[in-house]
PDB file of C-alpha atoms in Angstrom:
ATOM      1  CA  UNK A   1      19.663  40.583  31.499  1.00 47.00           C
ATOM      2  CA  UNK A   2      17.807  41.753  28.412  1.00 47.00           C
ATOM      3  CA  UNK A   3      15.455  44.693  28.564  1.00 49.00           C
ATOM      4  CA  UNK A   4      12.162  42.774  28.014  1.00 44.00           C
ATOM      5  CA  UNK A   5      12.798  40.359  30.911  1.00 47.00           C
ATOM      6  CA  UNK A   6      13.837  43.288  33.111  1.00 47.00           C
ATOM      7  CA  UNK A   7      10.261  44.570  32.905  1.00 46.00           C
ATOM      8  CA  UNK A   8       8.548  41.213  33.184  1.00 44.00           C
ATOM      9  CA  UNK A   9       6.303  40.623  36.182  1.00 44.00           C
ATOM     10  CA  UNK A  10       7.220  37.827  38.540  1.00 46.00           C
ATOM     11  CA  UNK A  11       3.704  36.437  38.265  1.00 50.00           C
ATOM     12  CA  UNK A  12       4.669  34.607  35.065  1.00 47.00           C
ATOM     13  CA  UNK A  13       4.088  30.795  35.005  1.00 48.00           C
ATOM     14  CA  UNK A  14       6.284  28.870  37.434  1.00 49.00           C
ATOM     15  CA  UNK A  15       7.667  26.646  34.712  1.00 50.00           C
ATOM     16  CA  UNK A  16       9.422  29.710  33.297  1.00 44.00           C
ATOM     17  CA  UNK A  17      10.933  30.590  36.674  1.00 50.00           C
ATOM     18  CA  UNK A  18      14.117  28.558  36.465  1.00 50.00           C
ATOM     19  CA  UNK A  19      16.949  28.965  38.946  1.00 50.00           C
ATOM     20  CA  UNK A  20      20.036  29.580  36.833  1.00 51.00           C
ATOM     21  CA  UNK A  21      22.389  28.302  39.521  1.00 51.00           C
ATOM     22  CA  UNK A  22      20.949  24.770  39.360  1.00 56.00           C
ATOM     23  CA  UNK A  23      19.185  24.757  36.004  1.00 60.00           C
ATOM     24  CA  UNK A  24      16.069  23.359  37.707  1.00 67.00           C
ATOM     25  CA  UNK A  25      12.627  24.801  38.319  1.00 71.00           C
ATOM     26  CA  UNK A  26      12.312  26.547  41.676  1.00 74.00           C
ATOM     27  CA  UNK A  27      10.239  24.842  44.375  1.00 79.00           C
ATOM     28  CA  UNK A  28       6.602  25.691  44.984  1.00 81.00           C
ATOM     29  CA  UNK A  29       7.550  27.107  48.388  1.00 84.00           C
ATOM     30  CA  UNK A  30      10.193  29.438  46.950  1.00 82.00           C
ATOM     31  CA  UNK A  31       7.884  30.573  44.179  1.00 83.00           C
ATOM     32  CA  UNK A  32       5.037  31.277  46.633  1.00 86.00           C
ATOM     33  CA  UNK A  33       7.397  33.233  48.888  1.00 85.00           C
ATOM     34  CA  UNK A  34       8.627  35.302  45.950  1.00 84.00           C
ATOM     35  CA  UNK A  35       5.059  36.193  45.010  1.00 85.00           C
ATOM     36  CA  UNK A  36       4.219  37.186  48.581  1.00 88.00           C
ATOM     37  CA  UNK A  37       7.234  39.509  48.697  1.00 87.00           C
ATOM     38  CA  UNK A  38       6.321  40.898  45.275  1.00 87.00           C
ATOM     39  CA  UNK A  39       2.786  41.734  46.402  1.00 88.00           C
ATOM     40  CA  UNK A  40       3.703  42.986  49.896  1.00 90.00           C
ATOM     41  CA  UNK A  41       6.194  45.521  48.524  1.00 87.00           C
ATOM     42  CA  UNK A  42       4.032  46.345  45.502  1.00 88.00           C
ATOM     43  CA  UNK A  43       6.696  45.507  42.946  1.00 87.00           C
ATOM     44  CA  UNK A  44       5.818  46.459  39.377  1.00 86.00           C
ATOM     45  CA  UNK A  45       8.822  45.085  37.531  1.00 85.00           C
ATOM     46  CA  UNK A  46      11.649  42.659  38.118  1.00 84.00           C
ATOM     47  CA  UNK A  47      13.884  45.693  38.683  1.00 86.00           C
ATOM     48  CA  UNK A  48      11.802  46.588  41.758  1.00 87.00           C
ATOM     49  CA  UNK A  49      12.191  43.059  43.106  1.00 86.00           C
ATOM     50  CA  UNK A  50      15.924  43.054  42.350  1.00 85.00           C
ATOM     51  CA  UNK A  51      16.490  46.418  44.062  1.00 87.00           C
ATOM     52  CA  UNK A  52      14.466  45.321  47.089  1.00 87.00           C
ATOM     53  CA  UNK A  53      16.688  42.266  47.486  1.00 81.00           C
ATOM     54  CA  UNK A  54      19.852  44.374  47.361  1.00 80.00           C
ATOM     55  CA  UNK A  55      18.401  46.954  49.744  1.00 81.00           C
ATOM     56  CA  UNK A  56      17.592  44.249  52.286  1.00 77.00           C
ATOM     57  CA  UNK A  57      21.170  42.993  52.236  1.00 71.00           C
ATOM     58  CA  UNK A  58      22.479  46.553  52.472  1.00 76.00           C
ATOM     59  CA  UNK A  59      20.317  47.375  55.494  1.00 77.00           C
ATOM     60  CA  UNK A  60      21.534  44.266  57.306  1.00 74.00           C
ATOM     61  CA  UNK A  61      25.154  45.116  56.509  1.00 78.00           C
ATOM     62  CA  UNK A  62      24.732  48.758  57.579  1.00 81.00           C
ATOM     63  CA  UNK A  63      22.929  48.140  60.872  1.00 81.00           C
ATOM     64  CA  UNK A  64      24.622  44.961  62.050  1.00 84.00           C
ATOM     65  CA  UNK A  65      27.847  44.740  60.076  1.00 86.00           C
ATOM     66  CA  UNK A  66      26.900  41.171  59.180  1.00 87.00           C
ATOM     67  CA  UNK A  67      26.762  39.765  55.673  1.00 86.00           C
ATOM     68  CA  UNK A  68      23.744  37.458  55.158  1.00 83.00           C
ATOM     69  CA  UNK A  69      25.775  35.531  52.576  1.00 85.00           C
ATOM     70  CA  UNK A  70      27.881  34.141  55.426  1.00 90.00           C
ATOM     71  CA  UNK A  71      24.894  32.378  57.022  1.00 91.00           C
ATOM     72  CA  UNK A  72      22.939  29.292  56.077  1.00 91.00           C
ATOM     73  CA  UNK A  73      19.722  30.374  57.822  1.00 88.00           C
ATOM     74  CA  UNK A  74      18.136  33.553  59.178  1.00 84.00           C
ATOM     75  CA  UNK A  75      18.090  32.225  62.807  1.00 84.00           C
ATOM     76  CA  UNK A  76      21.893  32.040  62.717  1.00 89.00           C
ATOM     77  CA  UNK A  77      22.066  35.598  61.443  1.00 88.00           C
ATOM     78  CA  UNK A  78      19.604  36.918  64.030  1.00 86.00           C
ATOM     79  CA  UNK A  79      21.470  35.118  66.845  1.00 87.00           C
ATOM     80  CA  UNK A  80      24.763  36.784  65.935  1.00 91.00           C
ATOM     81  CA  UNK A  81      22.992  40.115  65.490  1.00 89.00           C
ATOM     82  CA  UNK A  82      21.542  39.830  69.009  1.00 86.00           C
ATOM     83  CA  UNK A  83      24.926  39.043  70.567  1.00 88.00           C
ATOM     84  CA  UNK A  84      26.655  41.816  68.641  1.00 90.00           C
ATOM     85  CA  UNK A  85      24.136  44.571  69.370  1.00 87.00           C
ATOM     86  CA  UNK A  86      23.800  43.718  73.072  1.00 87.00           C
ATOM     87  CA  UNK A  87      27.477  42.971  73.686  1.00 88.00           C
ATOM     88  CA  UNK A  88      26.389  39.997  75.780  1.00 84.00           C
ATOM     89  CA  UNK A  89      28.874  37.190  76.388  1.00 83.00           C
ATOM     90  CA  UNK A  90      27.659  33.620  76.769  1.00 78.00           C
ATOM     91  CA  UNK A  91      29.281  31.987  79.779  1.00 71.00           C
ATOM     92  CA  UNK A  92      31.150  28.697  79.651  1.00 64.00           C
ATOM     93  CA  UNK A  93      28.466  27.215  81.905  1.00 60.00           C
ATOM     94  CA  UNK A  94      26.427  26.419  78.828  1.00 58.00           C
ATOM     95  CA  UNK A  95      29.003  23.762  77.984  1.00 61.00           C
ATOM     96  CA  UNK A  96      28.851  22.118  81.404  1.00 73.00           C
ATOM     97  CA  UNK A  97      26.440  20.038  83.457  1.00 77.00           C
ATOM     98  CA  UNK A  98      24.133  23.047  83.720  1.00 79.00           C
ATOM     99  CA  UNK A  99      23.583  22.822  79.989  1.00 79.00           C
ATOM    100  CA  UNK A 100      22.311  19.267  80.346  1.00 81.00           C
ATOM    101  CA  UNK A 101      19.562  20.461  82.663  1.00 82.00           C
ATOM    102  CA  UNK A 102      18.397  23.002  80.091  1.00 80.00           C
ATOM    103  CA  UNK A 103      18.645  20.478  77.289  1.00 80.00           C
ATOM    104  CA  UNK A 104      16.590  17.878  79.130  1.00 79.00           C
ATOM    105  CA  UNK A 105      13.926  20.493  79.873  1.00 78.00           C
ATOM    106  CA  UNK A 106      13.508  21.539  76.238  1.00 77.00           C
ATOM    107  CA  UNK A 107       9.952  21.098  75.038  1.00 74.00           C
ATOM    108  CA  UNK A 108       8.553  21.578  71.576  1.00 70.00           C
ATOM    109  CA  UNK A 109       5.258  23.225  70.798  1.00 67.00           C
ATOM    110  CA  UNK A 110       2.168  21.099  70.360  1.00 69.00           C
ATOM    111  CA  UNK A 111       0.623  21.410  66.907  1.00 70.00           C
ATOM    112  CA  UNK A 112      -1.919  18.709  66.375  1.00 72.00           C
ATOM    113  CA  UNK A 113      -5.584  17.741  66.374  1.00 74.00           C
ATOM    114  CA  UNK A 114      -6.107  14.922  68.844  1.00 73.00           C
ATOM    115  CA  UNK A 115      -9.545  13.953  67.525  1.00 75.00           C
ATOM    116  CA  UNK A 116     -10.270  13.305  63.876  1.00 81.00           C
ATOM    117  CA  UNK A 117     -13.821  14.571  64.120  1.00 87.00           C
ATOM    118  CA  UNK A 118     -15.643  16.815  66.550  1.00 87.00           C
ATOM    119  CA  UNK A 119     -19.362  17.563  66.381  1.00 92.00           C
ATOM    120  CA  UNK A 120     -20.983  20.515  68.110  1.00 96.00           C
ATOM    121  CA  UNK A 121     -24.469  20.421  69.567  1.00 97.00           C
ATOM    122  CA  UNK A 122     -25.812  23.608  71.120  1.00 97.00           C
ATOM    123  CA  UNK A 123     -28.901  25.875  71.046  1.00 97.00           C
ATOM    124  CA  UNK A 124     -27.287  28.200  68.481  1.00 97.00           C
ATOM    125  CA  UNK A 125     -27.397  25.477  65.825  1.00 96.00           C
ATOM    126  CA  UNK A 126     -30.303  24.649  63.544  1.00 96.00           C
ATOM    127  CA  UNK A 127     -29.574  20.955  64.063  1.00 95.00           C
ATOM    128  CA  UNK A 128     -29.526  21.220  67.858  1.00 97.00           C
ATOM    129  CA  UNK A 129     -30.708  18.059  69.591  1.00 97.00           C
ATOM    130  CA  UNK A 130     -31.858  18.852  73.124  1.00 96.00           C
ATOM    131  CA  UNK A 131     -31.833  15.169  74.030  1.00 97.00           C
ATOM    132  CA  UNK A 132     -28.058  15.009  73.522  1.00 96.00           C
ATOM    133  CA  UNK A 133     -25.309  16.627  75.615  1.00 96.00           C
ATOM    134  CA  UNK A 134     -24.609  20.272  74.781  1.00 97.00           C
ATOM    135  CA  UNK A 135     -21.246  20.715  73.068  1.00 96.00           C
ATOM    136  CA  UNK A 136     -19.358  23.709  71.695  1.00 96.00           C
ATOM    137  CA  UNK A 137     -16.325  23.814  69.416  1.00 92.00           C
ATOM    138  CA  UNK A 138     -13.769  26.497  70.222  1.00 88.00           C
ATOM    139  CA  UNK A 139     -10.727  27.504  68.202  1.00 83.00           C
ATOM    140  CA  UNK A 140      -7.977  29.184  70.210  1.00 80.00           C
ATOM    141  CA  UNK A 141      -4.832  30.839  68.922  1.00 79.00           C
ATOM    142  CA  UNK A 142      -2.160  32.837  70.718  1.00 80.00           C
ATOM    143  CA  UNK A 143      -0.561  35.712  68.840  1.00 86.00           C
ATOM    144  CA  UNK A 144       3.115  36.654  68.877  1.00 85.00           C
ATOM    145  CA  UNK A 145       4.358  33.648  70.841  1.00 80.00           C
ATOM    146  CA  UNK A 146       7.860  33.813  69.359  1.00 77.00           C
ATOM    147  CA  UNK A 147       8.000  37.597  69.464  1.00 81.00           C
ATOM    148  CA  UNK A 148       7.066  37.639  73.141  1.00 85.00           C
ATOM    149  CA  UNK A 149       9.507  34.880  74.076  1.00 80.00           C
ATOM    150  CA  UNK A 150      12.380  36.537  72.217  1.00 76.00           C
ATOM    151  CA  UNK A 151      11.797  39.809  74.087  1.00 81.00           C
ATOM    152  CA  UNK A 152      12.156  38.188  77.519  1.00 83.00           C
ATOM    153  CA  UNK A 153      15.418  37.984  79.519  1.00 82.00           C
ATOM    154  CA  UNK A 154      17.543  34.938  78.751  1.00 80.00           C
ATOM    155  CA  UNK A 155      20.108  33.158  80.956  1.00 81.00           C
ATOM    156  CA  UNK A 156      23.704  33.881  79.969  1.00 80.00           C
ATOM    157  CA  UNK A 157      25.900  32.445  82.719  1.00 78.00           C
ATOM    158  CA  UNK A 158      26.909  32.609  86.402  1.00 81.00           C
ATOM    159  CA  UNK A 159      24.872  29.507  87.208  1.00 84.00           C
ATOM    160  CA  UNK A 160      24.933  27.830  90.589  1.00 86.00           C
ATOM    161  CA  UNK A 161      22.971  25.144  92.406  1.00 88.00           C
ATOM    162  CA  UNK A 162      20.881  26.146  95.416  1.00 89.00           C
ATOM    163  CA  UNK A 163      19.579  24.213  98.394  1.00 90.00           C
ATOM    164  CA  UNK A 164      15.917  23.073  98.433  1.00 88.00           C
ATOM    165  CA  UNK A 165      15.129  25.372 101.362  1.00 91.00           C
ATOM    166  CA  UNK A 166      16.004  28.384  99.179  1.00 92.00           C
ATOM    167  CA  UNK A 167      13.353  27.586  96.563  1.00 90.00           C
ATOM    168  CA  UNK A 168      10.594  29.328  98.525  1.00 91.00           C
ATOM    169  CA  UNK A 169      12.508  32.607  98.410  1.00 92.00           C
ATOM    170  CA  UNK A 170      13.256  32.197  94.706  1.00 91.00           C
ATOM    171  CA  UNK A 171       9.581  31.691  93.918  1.00 90.00           C
ATOM    172  CA  UNK A 172       8.910  35.144  95.362  1.00 93.00           C
ATOM    173  CA  UNK A 173      11.163  36.828  92.805  1.00 91.00           C
ATOM    174  CA  UNK A 174       9.234  39.299  90.602  1.00 91.00           C
ATOM    175  CA  UNK A 175       9.208  38.718  86.844  1.00 85.00           C
ATOM    176  CA  UNK A 176      11.739  41.515  86.289  1.00 86.00           C
ATOM    177  CA  UNK A 177      14.194  40.347  88.973  1.00 89.00           C
ATOM    178  CA  UNK A 178      17.876  40.395  87.987  1.00 87.00           C
ATOM    179  CA  UNK A 179      18.137  36.696  88.807  1.00 88.00           C
ATOM    180  CA  UNK A 180      16.025  33.851  87.524  1.00 87.00           C
ATOM    181  CA  UNK A 181      15.791  30.178  88.325  1.00 87.00           C
ATOM    182  CA  UNK A 182      14.937  26.861  86.808  1.00 85.00           C
ATOM    183  CA  UNK A 183      13.517  24.245  89.145  1.00 83.00           C
ATOM    184  CA  UNK A 184      13.793  20.504  88.629  1.00 82.00           C
ATOM    185  CA  UNK A 185      11.223  18.593  90.625  1.00 82.00           C
ATOM    186  CA  UNK A 186       9.226  15.388  90.893  1.00 84.00           C
ATOM    187  CA  UNK A 187       5.491  15.649  90.287  1.00 86.00           C
ATOM    188  CA  UNK A 188       2.630  13.348  91.152  1.00 90.00           C
ATOM    189  CA  UNK A 189      -0.050  13.061  88.481  1.00 91.00           C
ATOM    190  CA  UNK A 190      -3.349  12.030  90.146  1.00 94.00           C
ATOM    191  CA  UNK A 191      -4.833   8.881  88.656  1.00 94.00           C
ATOM    192  CA  UNK A 192      -8.268  10.489  88.343  1.00 94.00           C
ATOM    193  CA  UNK A 193      -6.879  12.992  85.803  1.00 94.00           C
ATOM    194  CA  UNK A 194      -5.293  10.453  83.471  1.00 92.00           C
ATOM    195  CA  UNK A 195      -8.352   9.884  81.276  1.00 91.00           C
ATOM    196  CA  UNK A 196      -9.250  13.581  81.071  1.00 89.00           C
ATOM    197  CA  UNK A 197      -5.667  14.516  80.125  1.00 88.00           C
ATOM    198  CA  UNK A 198      -5.025  11.530  77.887  1.00 84.00           C
ATOM    199  CA  UNK A 199      -4.835  13.589  74.666  1.00 79.00           C
ATOM    200  CA  UNK A 200      -2.732  16.391  76.128  1.00 81.00           C
ATOM    201  CA  UNK A 201      -0.882  15.440  79.334  1.00 82.00           C
ATOM    202  CA  UNK A 202       0.599  18.342  81.268  1.00 84.00           C
ATOM    203  CA  UNK A 203       4.223  18.638  82.404  1.00 81.00           C
ATOM    204  CA  UNK A 204       5.641  16.195  79.822  1.00 79.00           C
ATOM    205  CA  UNK A 205       8.935  14.487  80.548  1.00 75.00           C
ATOM    206  CA  UNK A 206      11.485  13.167  78.078  1.00 72.00           C
ATOM    207  CA  UNK A 207      12.653   9.743  79.151  1.00 75.00           C
ATOM    208  CA  UNK A 208      13.020   6.222  77.854  1.00 78.00           C
ATOM    209  CA  UNK A 209      10.526   3.833  79.380  1.00 75.00           C
ATOM    210  CA  UNK A 210      11.607   0.272  80.126  1.00 79.00           C
ATOM    211  CA  UNK A 211       7.989  -0.884  80.277  1.00 74.00           C
ATOM    212  CA  UNK A 212       6.003  -1.962  77.252  1.00 67.00           C
ATOM    213  CA  UNK A 213       2.262  -1.467  77.036  1.00 59.00           C
ATOM    214  CA  UNK A 214      -0.087  -4.367  76.522  1.00 51.00           C
TER     215      UNK A 214
END
């Protein structure tokens, strides 16, 4: 690398940021990420950015003995790092019928806006119409969802089925109990709640319906 480019800031136009491995311009996402890293670590020259990259790899190698170059994604790296640092073994039960129960219970997060347009109407607004129903718009966000979930105990093996009469005792287990449980049950969804919960039904179930709507 020549000396002038070694001192060049990464904030140069994207069209000049060409990935040498492919000969193509880098994606907008990669370029944006590079700029965020540059600003977060207060890089002044490309040498700073280069050294930061090498230091990150070195830290991972030193602390975990794992080479990031051997992984396609960071989740794969973090998974192996967790198993290696804890010494935890994953039981063979995860490849049995127990695994199917966990797989069928997997639910994704809901990220959507159910209504295209929402209009508030309350006394705090200059356009408040007292003749219309009072309405407020509220934005809610939960912080550290993934961080919290990843810090909780996870099942690793020694699974067994229990009798229904034992469920009451299991429900009394404290959150930090050495044993946990997953309960499969049938629920009744009252008809009078269907309209109110139409946009966000609770307790979703993954199954293939044989009925077609009209």
